[in-house]
Coordinates of C-alpha atoms in Angstrom, one line a residue:
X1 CA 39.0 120.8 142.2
X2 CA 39.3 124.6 142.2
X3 CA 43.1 125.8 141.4
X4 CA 42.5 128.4 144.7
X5 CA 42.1 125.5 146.5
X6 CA 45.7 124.2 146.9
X7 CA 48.4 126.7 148.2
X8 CA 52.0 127.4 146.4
X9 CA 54.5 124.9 147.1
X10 CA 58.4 126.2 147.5
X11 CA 60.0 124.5 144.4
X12 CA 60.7 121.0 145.0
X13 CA 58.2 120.6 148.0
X14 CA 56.2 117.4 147.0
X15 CA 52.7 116.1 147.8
X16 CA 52.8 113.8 150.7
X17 CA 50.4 110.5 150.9
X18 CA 47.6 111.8 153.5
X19 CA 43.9 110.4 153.4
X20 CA 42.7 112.5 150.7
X21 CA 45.9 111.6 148.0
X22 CA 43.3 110.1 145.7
X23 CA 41.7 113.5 144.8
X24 CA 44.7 116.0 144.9
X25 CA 47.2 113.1 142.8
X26 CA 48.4 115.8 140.6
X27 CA 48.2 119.0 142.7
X28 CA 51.3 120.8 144.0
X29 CA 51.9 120.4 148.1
X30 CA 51.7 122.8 150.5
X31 CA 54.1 125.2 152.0
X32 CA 53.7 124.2 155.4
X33 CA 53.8 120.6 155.0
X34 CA 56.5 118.9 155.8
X35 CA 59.5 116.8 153.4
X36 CA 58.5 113.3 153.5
X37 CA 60.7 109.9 152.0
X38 CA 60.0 109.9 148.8
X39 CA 61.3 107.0 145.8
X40 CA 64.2 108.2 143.9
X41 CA 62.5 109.1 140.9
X42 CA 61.2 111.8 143.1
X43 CA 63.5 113.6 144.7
X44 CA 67.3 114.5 143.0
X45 CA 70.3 113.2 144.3
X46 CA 71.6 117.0 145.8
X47 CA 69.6 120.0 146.5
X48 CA 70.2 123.1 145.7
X49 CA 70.2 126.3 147.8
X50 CA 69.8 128.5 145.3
X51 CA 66.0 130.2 145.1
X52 CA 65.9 128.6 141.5
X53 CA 63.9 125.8 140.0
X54 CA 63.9 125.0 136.1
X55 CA 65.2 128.8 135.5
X56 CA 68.6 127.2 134.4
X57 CA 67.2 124.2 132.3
X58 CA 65.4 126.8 130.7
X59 CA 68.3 128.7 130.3
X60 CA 71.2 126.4 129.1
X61 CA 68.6 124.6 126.2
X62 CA 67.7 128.1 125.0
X63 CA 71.3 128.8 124.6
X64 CA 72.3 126.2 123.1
X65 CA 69.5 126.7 120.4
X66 CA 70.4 130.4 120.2
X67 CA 73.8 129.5 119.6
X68 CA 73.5 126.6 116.8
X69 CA 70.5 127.8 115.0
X70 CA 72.6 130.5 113.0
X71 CA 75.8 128.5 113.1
X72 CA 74.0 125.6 110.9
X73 CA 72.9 127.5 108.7
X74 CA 75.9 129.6 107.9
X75 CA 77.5 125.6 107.8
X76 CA 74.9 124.9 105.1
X77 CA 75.5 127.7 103.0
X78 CA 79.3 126.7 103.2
X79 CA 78.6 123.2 102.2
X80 CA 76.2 123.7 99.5
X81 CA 78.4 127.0 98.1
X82 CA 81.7 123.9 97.8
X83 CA 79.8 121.8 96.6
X84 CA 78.1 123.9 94.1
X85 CA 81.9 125.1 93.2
X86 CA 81.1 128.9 94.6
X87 CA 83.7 130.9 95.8
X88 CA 81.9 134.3 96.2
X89 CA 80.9 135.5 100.3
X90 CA 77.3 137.0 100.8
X91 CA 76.7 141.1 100.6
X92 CA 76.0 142.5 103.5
X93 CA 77.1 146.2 102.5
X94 CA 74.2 148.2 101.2
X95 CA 74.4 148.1 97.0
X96 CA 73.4 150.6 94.6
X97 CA 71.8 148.0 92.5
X98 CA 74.2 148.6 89.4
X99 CA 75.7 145.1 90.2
X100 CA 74.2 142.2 88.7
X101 CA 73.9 139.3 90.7
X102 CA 75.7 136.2 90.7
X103 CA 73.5 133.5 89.6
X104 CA 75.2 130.8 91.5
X105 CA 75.1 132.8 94.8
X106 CA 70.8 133.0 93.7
X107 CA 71.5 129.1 93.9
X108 CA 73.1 128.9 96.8
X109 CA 70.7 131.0 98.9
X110 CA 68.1 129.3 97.4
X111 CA 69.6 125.3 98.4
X112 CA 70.6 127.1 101.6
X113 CA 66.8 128.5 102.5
X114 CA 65.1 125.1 101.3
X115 CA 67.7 122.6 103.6
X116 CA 66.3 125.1 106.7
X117 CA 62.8 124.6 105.7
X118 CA 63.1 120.9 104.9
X119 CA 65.1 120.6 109.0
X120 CA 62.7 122.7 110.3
X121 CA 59.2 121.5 109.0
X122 CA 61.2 117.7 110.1
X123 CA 61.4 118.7 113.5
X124 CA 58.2 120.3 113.9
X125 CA 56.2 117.4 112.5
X126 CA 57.8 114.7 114.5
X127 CA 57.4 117.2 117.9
X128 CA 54.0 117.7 116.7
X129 CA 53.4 114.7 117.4
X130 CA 55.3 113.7 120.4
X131 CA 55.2 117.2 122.2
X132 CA 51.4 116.5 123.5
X133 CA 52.5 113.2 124.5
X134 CA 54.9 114.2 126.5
X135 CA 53.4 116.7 128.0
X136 CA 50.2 114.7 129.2
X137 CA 52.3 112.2 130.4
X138 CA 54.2 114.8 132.9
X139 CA 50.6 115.7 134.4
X140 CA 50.8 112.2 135.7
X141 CA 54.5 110.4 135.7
X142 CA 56.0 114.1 136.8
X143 CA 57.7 116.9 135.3
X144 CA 61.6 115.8 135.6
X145 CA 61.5 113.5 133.2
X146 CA 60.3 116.2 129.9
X147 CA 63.2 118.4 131.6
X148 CA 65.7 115.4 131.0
X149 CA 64.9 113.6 127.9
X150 CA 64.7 116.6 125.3
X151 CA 67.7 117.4 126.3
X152 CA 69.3 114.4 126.0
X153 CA 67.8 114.6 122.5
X154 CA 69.2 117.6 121.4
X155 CA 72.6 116.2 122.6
X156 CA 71.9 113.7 120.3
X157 CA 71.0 116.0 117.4
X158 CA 74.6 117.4 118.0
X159 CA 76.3 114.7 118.0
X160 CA 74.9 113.9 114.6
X161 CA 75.7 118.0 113.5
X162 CA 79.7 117.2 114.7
X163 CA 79.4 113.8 112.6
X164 CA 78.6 115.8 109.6
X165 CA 81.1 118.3 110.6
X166 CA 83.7 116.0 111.0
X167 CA 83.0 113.8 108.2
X168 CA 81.6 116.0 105.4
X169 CA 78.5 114.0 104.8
X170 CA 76.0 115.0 102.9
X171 CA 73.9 117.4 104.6
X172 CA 70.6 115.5 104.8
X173 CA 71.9 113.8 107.6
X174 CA 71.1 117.2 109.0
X175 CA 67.9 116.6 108.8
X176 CA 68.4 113.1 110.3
X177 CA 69.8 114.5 113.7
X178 CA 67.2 117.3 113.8
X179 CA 64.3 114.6 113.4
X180 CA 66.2 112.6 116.3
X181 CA 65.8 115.6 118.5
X182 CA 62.1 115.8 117.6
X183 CA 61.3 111.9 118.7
X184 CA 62.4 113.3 122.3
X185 CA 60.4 115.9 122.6
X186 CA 63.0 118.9 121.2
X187 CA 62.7 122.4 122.3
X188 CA 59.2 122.7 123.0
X189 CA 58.8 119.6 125.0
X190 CA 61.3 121.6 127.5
X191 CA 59.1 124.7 127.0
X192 CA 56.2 122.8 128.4
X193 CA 57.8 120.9 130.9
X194 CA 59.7 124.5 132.5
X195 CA 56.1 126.3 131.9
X196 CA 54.1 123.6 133.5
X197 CA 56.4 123.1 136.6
X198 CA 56.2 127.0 137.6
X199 CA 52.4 126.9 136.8
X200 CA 52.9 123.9 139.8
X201 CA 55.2 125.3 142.4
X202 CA 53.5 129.2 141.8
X203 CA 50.4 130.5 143.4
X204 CA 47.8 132.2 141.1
X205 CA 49.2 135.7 142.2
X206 CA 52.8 135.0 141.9
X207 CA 52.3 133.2 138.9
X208 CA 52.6 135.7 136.0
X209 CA 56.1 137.1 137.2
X210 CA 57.4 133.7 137.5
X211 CA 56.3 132.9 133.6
X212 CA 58.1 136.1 133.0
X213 CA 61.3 135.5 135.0
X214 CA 61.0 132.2 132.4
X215 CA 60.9 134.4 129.6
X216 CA 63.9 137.0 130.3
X217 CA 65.6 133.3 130.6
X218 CA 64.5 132.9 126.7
X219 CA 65.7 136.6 125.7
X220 CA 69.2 137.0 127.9
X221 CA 70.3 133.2 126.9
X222 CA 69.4 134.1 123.3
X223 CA 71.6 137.7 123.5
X224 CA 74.6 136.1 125.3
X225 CA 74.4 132.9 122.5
X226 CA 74.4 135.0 119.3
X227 CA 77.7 137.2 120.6
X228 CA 79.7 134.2 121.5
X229 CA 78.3 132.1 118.4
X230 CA 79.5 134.8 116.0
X231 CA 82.9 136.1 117.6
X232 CA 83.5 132.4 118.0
X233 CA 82.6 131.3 114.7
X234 CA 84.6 133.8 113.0
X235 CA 87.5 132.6 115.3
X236 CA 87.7 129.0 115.3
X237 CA 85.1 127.3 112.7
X238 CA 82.1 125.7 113.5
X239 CA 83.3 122.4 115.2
X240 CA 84.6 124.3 118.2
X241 CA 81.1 125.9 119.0
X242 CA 79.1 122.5 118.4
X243 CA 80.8 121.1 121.4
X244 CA 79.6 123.8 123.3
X245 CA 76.4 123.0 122.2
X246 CA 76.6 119.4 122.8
X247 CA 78.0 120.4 126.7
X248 CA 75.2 122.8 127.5
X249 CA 72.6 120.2 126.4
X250 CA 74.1 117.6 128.5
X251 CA 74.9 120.0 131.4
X252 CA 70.8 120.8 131.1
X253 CA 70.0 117.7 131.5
X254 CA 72.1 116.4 134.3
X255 CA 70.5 120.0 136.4
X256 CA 67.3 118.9 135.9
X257 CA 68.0 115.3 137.7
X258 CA 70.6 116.5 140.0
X259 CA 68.9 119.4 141.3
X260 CA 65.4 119.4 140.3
X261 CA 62.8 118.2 142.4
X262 CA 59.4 116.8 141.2
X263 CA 56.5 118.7 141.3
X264 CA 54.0 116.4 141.4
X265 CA 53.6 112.9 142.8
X266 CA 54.5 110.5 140.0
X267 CA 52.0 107.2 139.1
X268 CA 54.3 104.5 138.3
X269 CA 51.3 102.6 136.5
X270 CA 51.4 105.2 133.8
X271 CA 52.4 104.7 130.1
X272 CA 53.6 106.9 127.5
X273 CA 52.9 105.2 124.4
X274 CA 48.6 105.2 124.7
X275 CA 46.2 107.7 123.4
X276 CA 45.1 108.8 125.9
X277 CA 47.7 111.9 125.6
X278 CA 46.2 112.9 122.6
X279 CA 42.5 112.3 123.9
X280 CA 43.6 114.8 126.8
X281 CA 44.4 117.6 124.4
X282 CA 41.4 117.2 122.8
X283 CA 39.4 116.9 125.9
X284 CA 41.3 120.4 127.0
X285 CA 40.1 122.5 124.0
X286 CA 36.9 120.5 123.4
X287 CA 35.3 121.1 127.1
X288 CA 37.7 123.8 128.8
X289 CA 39.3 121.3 130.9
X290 CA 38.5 119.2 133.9
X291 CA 37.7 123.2 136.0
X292 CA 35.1 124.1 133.8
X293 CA 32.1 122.7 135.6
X294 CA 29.0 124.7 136.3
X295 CA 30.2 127.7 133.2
X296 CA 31.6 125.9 130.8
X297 CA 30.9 127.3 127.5
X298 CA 33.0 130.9 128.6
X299 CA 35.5 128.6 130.4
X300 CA 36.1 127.1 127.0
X301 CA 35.4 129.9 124.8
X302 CA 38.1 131.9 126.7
X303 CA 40.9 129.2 126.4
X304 CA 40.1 129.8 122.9
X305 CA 40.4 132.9 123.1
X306 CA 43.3 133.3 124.9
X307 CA 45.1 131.1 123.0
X308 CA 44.2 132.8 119.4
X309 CA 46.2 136.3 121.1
X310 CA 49.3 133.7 122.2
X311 CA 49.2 132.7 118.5
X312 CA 48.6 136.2 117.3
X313 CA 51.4 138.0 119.6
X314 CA 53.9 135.5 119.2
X315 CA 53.4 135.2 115.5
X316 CA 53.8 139.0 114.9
X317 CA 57.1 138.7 117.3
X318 CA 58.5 135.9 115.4
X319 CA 57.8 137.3 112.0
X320 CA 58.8 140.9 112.7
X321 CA 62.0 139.6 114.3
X322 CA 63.1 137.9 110.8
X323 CA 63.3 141.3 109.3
X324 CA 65.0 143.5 111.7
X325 CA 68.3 142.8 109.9
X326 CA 67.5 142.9 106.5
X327 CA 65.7 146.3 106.6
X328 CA 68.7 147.6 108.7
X329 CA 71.0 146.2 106.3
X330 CA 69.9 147.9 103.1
X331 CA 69.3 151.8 102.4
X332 CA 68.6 154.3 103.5
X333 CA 69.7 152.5 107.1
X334 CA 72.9 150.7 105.7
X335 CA 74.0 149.7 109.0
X336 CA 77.3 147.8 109.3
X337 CA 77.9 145.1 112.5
X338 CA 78.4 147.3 114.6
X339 CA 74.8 148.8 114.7
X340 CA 73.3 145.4 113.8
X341 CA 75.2 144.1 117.2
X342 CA 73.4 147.1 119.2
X343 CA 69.9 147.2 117.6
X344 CA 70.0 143.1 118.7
X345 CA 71.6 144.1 122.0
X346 CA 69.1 146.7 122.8
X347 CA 65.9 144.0 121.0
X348 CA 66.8 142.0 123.6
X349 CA 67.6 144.3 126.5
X350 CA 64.0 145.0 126.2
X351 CA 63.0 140.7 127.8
X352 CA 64.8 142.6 130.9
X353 CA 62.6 145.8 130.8
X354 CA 59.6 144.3 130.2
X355 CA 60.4 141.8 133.5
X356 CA 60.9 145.3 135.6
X357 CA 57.9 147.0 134.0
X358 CA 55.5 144.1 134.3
X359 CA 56.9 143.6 138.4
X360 CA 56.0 147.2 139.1
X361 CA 52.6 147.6 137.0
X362 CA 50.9 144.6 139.0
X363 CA 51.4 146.5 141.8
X364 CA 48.8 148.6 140.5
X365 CA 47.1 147.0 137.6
X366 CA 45.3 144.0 136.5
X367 CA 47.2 141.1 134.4
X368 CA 45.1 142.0 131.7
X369 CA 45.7 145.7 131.8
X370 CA 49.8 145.1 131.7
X371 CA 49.2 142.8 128.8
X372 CA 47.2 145.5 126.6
X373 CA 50.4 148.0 128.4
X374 CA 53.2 145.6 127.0
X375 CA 50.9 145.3 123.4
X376 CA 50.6 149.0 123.0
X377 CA 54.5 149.3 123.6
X378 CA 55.0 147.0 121.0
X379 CA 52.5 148.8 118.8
X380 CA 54.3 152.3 118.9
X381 CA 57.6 150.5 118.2
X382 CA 56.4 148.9 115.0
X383 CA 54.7 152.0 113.8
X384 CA 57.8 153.6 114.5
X385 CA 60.2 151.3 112.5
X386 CA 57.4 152.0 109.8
X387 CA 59.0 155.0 108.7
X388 CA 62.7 155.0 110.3
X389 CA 65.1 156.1 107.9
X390 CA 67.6 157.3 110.2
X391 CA 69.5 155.2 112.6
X392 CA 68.5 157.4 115.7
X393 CA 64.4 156.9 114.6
X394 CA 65.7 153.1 114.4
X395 CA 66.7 153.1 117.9
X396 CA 63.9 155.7 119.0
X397 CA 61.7 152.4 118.0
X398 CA 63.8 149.7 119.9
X399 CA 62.8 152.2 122.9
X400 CA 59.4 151.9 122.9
X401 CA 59.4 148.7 122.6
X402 CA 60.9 148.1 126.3
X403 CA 57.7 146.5 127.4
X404 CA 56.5 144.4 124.4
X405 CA 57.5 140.9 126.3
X406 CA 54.9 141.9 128.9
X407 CA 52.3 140.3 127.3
X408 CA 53.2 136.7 126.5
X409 CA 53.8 136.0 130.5
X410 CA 50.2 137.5 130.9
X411 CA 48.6 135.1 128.4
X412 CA 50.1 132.0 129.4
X413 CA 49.6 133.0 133.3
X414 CA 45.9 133.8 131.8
X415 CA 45.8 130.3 130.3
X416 CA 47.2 128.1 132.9
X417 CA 44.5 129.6 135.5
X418 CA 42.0 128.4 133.4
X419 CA 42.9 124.2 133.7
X420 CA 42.9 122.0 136.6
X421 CA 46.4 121.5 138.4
X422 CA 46.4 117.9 136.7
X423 CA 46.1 119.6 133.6
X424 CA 49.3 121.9 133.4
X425 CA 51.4 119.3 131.2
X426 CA 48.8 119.3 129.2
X427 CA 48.4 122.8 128.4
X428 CA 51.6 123.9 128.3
X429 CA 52.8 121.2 125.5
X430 CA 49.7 122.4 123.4
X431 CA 51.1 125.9 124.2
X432 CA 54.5 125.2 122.9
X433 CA 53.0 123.5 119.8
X434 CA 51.1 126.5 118.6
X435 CA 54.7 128.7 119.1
X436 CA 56.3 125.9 116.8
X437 CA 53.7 127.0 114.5
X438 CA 53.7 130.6 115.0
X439 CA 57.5 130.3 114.1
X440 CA 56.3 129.2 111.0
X441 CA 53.4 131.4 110.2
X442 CA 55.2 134.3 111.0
X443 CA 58.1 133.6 109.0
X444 CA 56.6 132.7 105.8
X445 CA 53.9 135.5 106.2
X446 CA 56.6 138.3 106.9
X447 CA 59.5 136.9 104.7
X448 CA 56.7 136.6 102.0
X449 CA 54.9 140.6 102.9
X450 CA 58.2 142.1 102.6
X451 CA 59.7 141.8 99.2
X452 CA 56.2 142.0 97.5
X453 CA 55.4 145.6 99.6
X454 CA 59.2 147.0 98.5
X455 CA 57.9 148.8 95.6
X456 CA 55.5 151.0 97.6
X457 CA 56.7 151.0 101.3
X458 CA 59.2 149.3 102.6
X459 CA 58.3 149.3 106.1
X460 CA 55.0 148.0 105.1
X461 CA 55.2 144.6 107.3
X462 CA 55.9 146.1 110.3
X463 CA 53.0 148.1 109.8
X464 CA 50.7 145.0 109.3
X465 CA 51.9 143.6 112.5
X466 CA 50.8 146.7 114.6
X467 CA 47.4 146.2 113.0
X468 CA 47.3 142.3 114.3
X469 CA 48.3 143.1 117.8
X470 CA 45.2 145.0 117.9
X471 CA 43.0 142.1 117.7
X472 CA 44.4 140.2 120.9
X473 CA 44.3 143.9 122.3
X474 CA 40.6 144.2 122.2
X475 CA 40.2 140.7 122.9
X476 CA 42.0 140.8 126.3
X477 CA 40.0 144.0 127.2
X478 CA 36.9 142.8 126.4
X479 CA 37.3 139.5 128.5
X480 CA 38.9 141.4 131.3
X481 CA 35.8 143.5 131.1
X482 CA 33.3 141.0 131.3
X483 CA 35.3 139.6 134.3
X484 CA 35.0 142.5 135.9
X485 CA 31.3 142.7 135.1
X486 CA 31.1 139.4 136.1
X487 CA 32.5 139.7 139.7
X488 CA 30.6 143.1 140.1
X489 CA 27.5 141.4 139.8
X490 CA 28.3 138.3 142.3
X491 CA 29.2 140.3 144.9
X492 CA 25.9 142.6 144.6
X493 CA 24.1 140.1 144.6
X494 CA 26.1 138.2 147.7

């Protein structure tokens, strides 16, 4: 069944049993039907009058990722500089290179750097795995319960951080709690669940602006995290913050099944632990999806492609990110806190600008055209940080990058048109497996590119990733082209 079929729902209408249930299971209701009983697993215990839906789960999980992700690591270094007998803090002032480095502290950062690795590629693995499960599964036993259960994971995965904390085991157990997290889904699990619910209650025009309200949620969760994680920190240890982190996660979680209602109508019958999860993703990328019928070679040959610039943009936004600091730490920058505190403030101020910007372009563009908008705004930043050796060339670059989120809303709006209704889970958890892996790409690429391009130009990487983004530039102008070519010639010939 055509997506343009159905109509938007309000968030938390639900689809009621009428003669033709069989065939529109797993599509969103309609505005103007009316709220029938539903079973408990349905509809929350309270409602909520506020014109929100998943925006908060979204936003309490990112923050409390935002918020232990630095803490942990700084809690590693800690650990592995006692045990290591280490007494010396890390340099953050700018050095004229006269000073020869402390071999241990080489130690240290290298234990340090492994232990994230080793917690990270553990997480990832395990969601690897279970992420497309879970997200499958929410096509047809509903969307509330991938809101609730990563949570309830990552509550889990801080219980096991304070038990270390408290304690002073051994920091594999690290590893322990973040694997925990990963058996529930983790972060991504949530990503697809939030993703695929607006993709549900959204029509195809509304659609993109909601993904991107979803998005400023990531950025403005991440900003307000990393000034309380650090003030905090510096105040009180790390124990103090982790209970935060354990509160938000639990807080997340009882939202989602207070206030959330389901999105589509749940099948009691179905199981979680069969392959037929797995079979879906596979049947996704391998046909184009249940809506492909009658052109399905493009159909699947854009997915494809679409999902290749997701890969590509976020990639270039994860790896660039990595080394804002570092090349503002060192010369001929040198920036102290202060500035580093701004240039993150204003990095992301720029998830709000990009929200405003892409509101007012569709007024008068296509989704496509905003994306290769938001992609050249990114572009002209980079090339910009290329050569910025003065703080005000610095900031001249975080300026011009005030529309470079505009694009990822675009592409996974672009994406989730492209599936069946009964296929959103699906999608979306494949979605938020390939940003686990661009988080990965893009950090070994770009921590890799940037000490081996020091001797020649130091702004080399950021360089490199302007010249990526113009592959998923050309890519989304060419389909929107042939689209438009397309449509031209249908109604001609109509």
């Amino acid at each position: 069944m055509d997506e343009s079929d159905t109509a938007a729902i309000l968030p938390g209408d639900v689809l009621s049993a009428t003669s033709t249930g069989d065939q529109m299971s797993n599509s969103v209701g309609r505005k103007d039907e009316p709220d029938v009983p539903t079973t408990g697993s349905v509809r929350p215990p309270f409602t909520c009058s506020l014109p929100v839906s998943v925006e908060p789960v979204l936003f309490l999980s990112m923050f409390s990722l935002a918020l232990q992700a630095p803490l942990s690591t700084q809690y590693l270094w800690d650990r592995i500089s006692e045990d290591l007998g280490y007494n010396g803090t890390k340099r953050s002032e700018c050095s004229n290179g006269s000073v020869t480095p402390d071999p241990l502290q080489k130690e240290v950062e290298t234990l340090t750097a492994h232990w994230n690795l080793y917690i990270s590629l553990g997480g990832f693995s395990v969601g690897l795995l279970v992420v497309p499960f879970l997200g499958s599964w929410s096509d047809l036993a509903g969307r509330r319960p991938v809101l609730i259960l990563p949570n309830l994971g990552l509550a889990l995965q801080a219980v096991v951080y304070l038990v270390v904390m408290y304690l002073k085991l051994p920091v594999v157990y690290f590893l322990v709690g973040r694997v925990l997290s990963g058996l529930s889904g983790d972060f991504n699990a949530i990503l697809a669940g939030c993703f695929a619910y607006v993709a549900d209650t959204s029509d195809r025009r509304s659609r993109t602006f909601r993904v991107a309200v979803l998005e400023a949620c990531l950025g403005l969760s991440g900003m307000l995290a990393s000034i309380i994680g650090g003030q905090w920190r510096r105040a009180q240890g790390y124990i103090n913050p982790f209970w935060l982190v354990l509160a938000t996660n639990l807080a997340a979680a009882l939202y989602a099944y207070l206030f959330v209602r389901e999105s589509v109508l749940p099948d009691p019958s179905t199981k979680l632990l069969t392959t037929r999860h797995h079979k879906a993703v596979w049947h996704l990328y391998s046909t184009g999806g249940s809506s492909s019928e009658g052109g399905g070679r493009f159909h699947r040959c854009k997915l494809w492609l679409y999902t290749l610039c997701f890969f590509l943009v976020v990639t270039v936004h994860f790896g660039s990110r990595e080394l804002y600091v570092l090349y503002e730490l060192s010369s001929p920058l040198c920036w102290g806190p202060a500035l580093i505190g701004y240039g993150s403030a204003a990095q992301h101020l720029a998830y709000l600008s990009s929200l405003l910007g892409l509101k007012i372009m569709q007024r008068c563009l296509e989704d496509s055209w905003v994306a290769l908008v938001g992609l050249a705004s990114n572009i002209t930043g980079l090339v910009v940080f290329t050569v910025a050796d003065t703080t005000q060339l610095m900031f001249t670059g975080y300026g011009l990058c005030f529309l470079f989120m505009a694009a990822t809303p675009v592409l996974r709006s672009k994406l989730s048109k492209l599936v069946d209704p009964s296929e959103q889970g699906t999608l979306f958890a494949s979605v938020a497996c390939v940003e686990s892996l661009c988080f990965l790409v893009g950090s070994g690429v770009f921590n890799s590119l940037y000490p081996a391009t020091l001797h020649f130009m130091k702004g080399f990487p950021f360089l490199f990733a302007a010249i990526i983004l113009f592959i998923p530039a050309g890519i989304i102008g060419t389909l929107q082209c042939l689209d438009q070519r397309r449509d031209h010639r249908e109604s001609t010939t109509s």
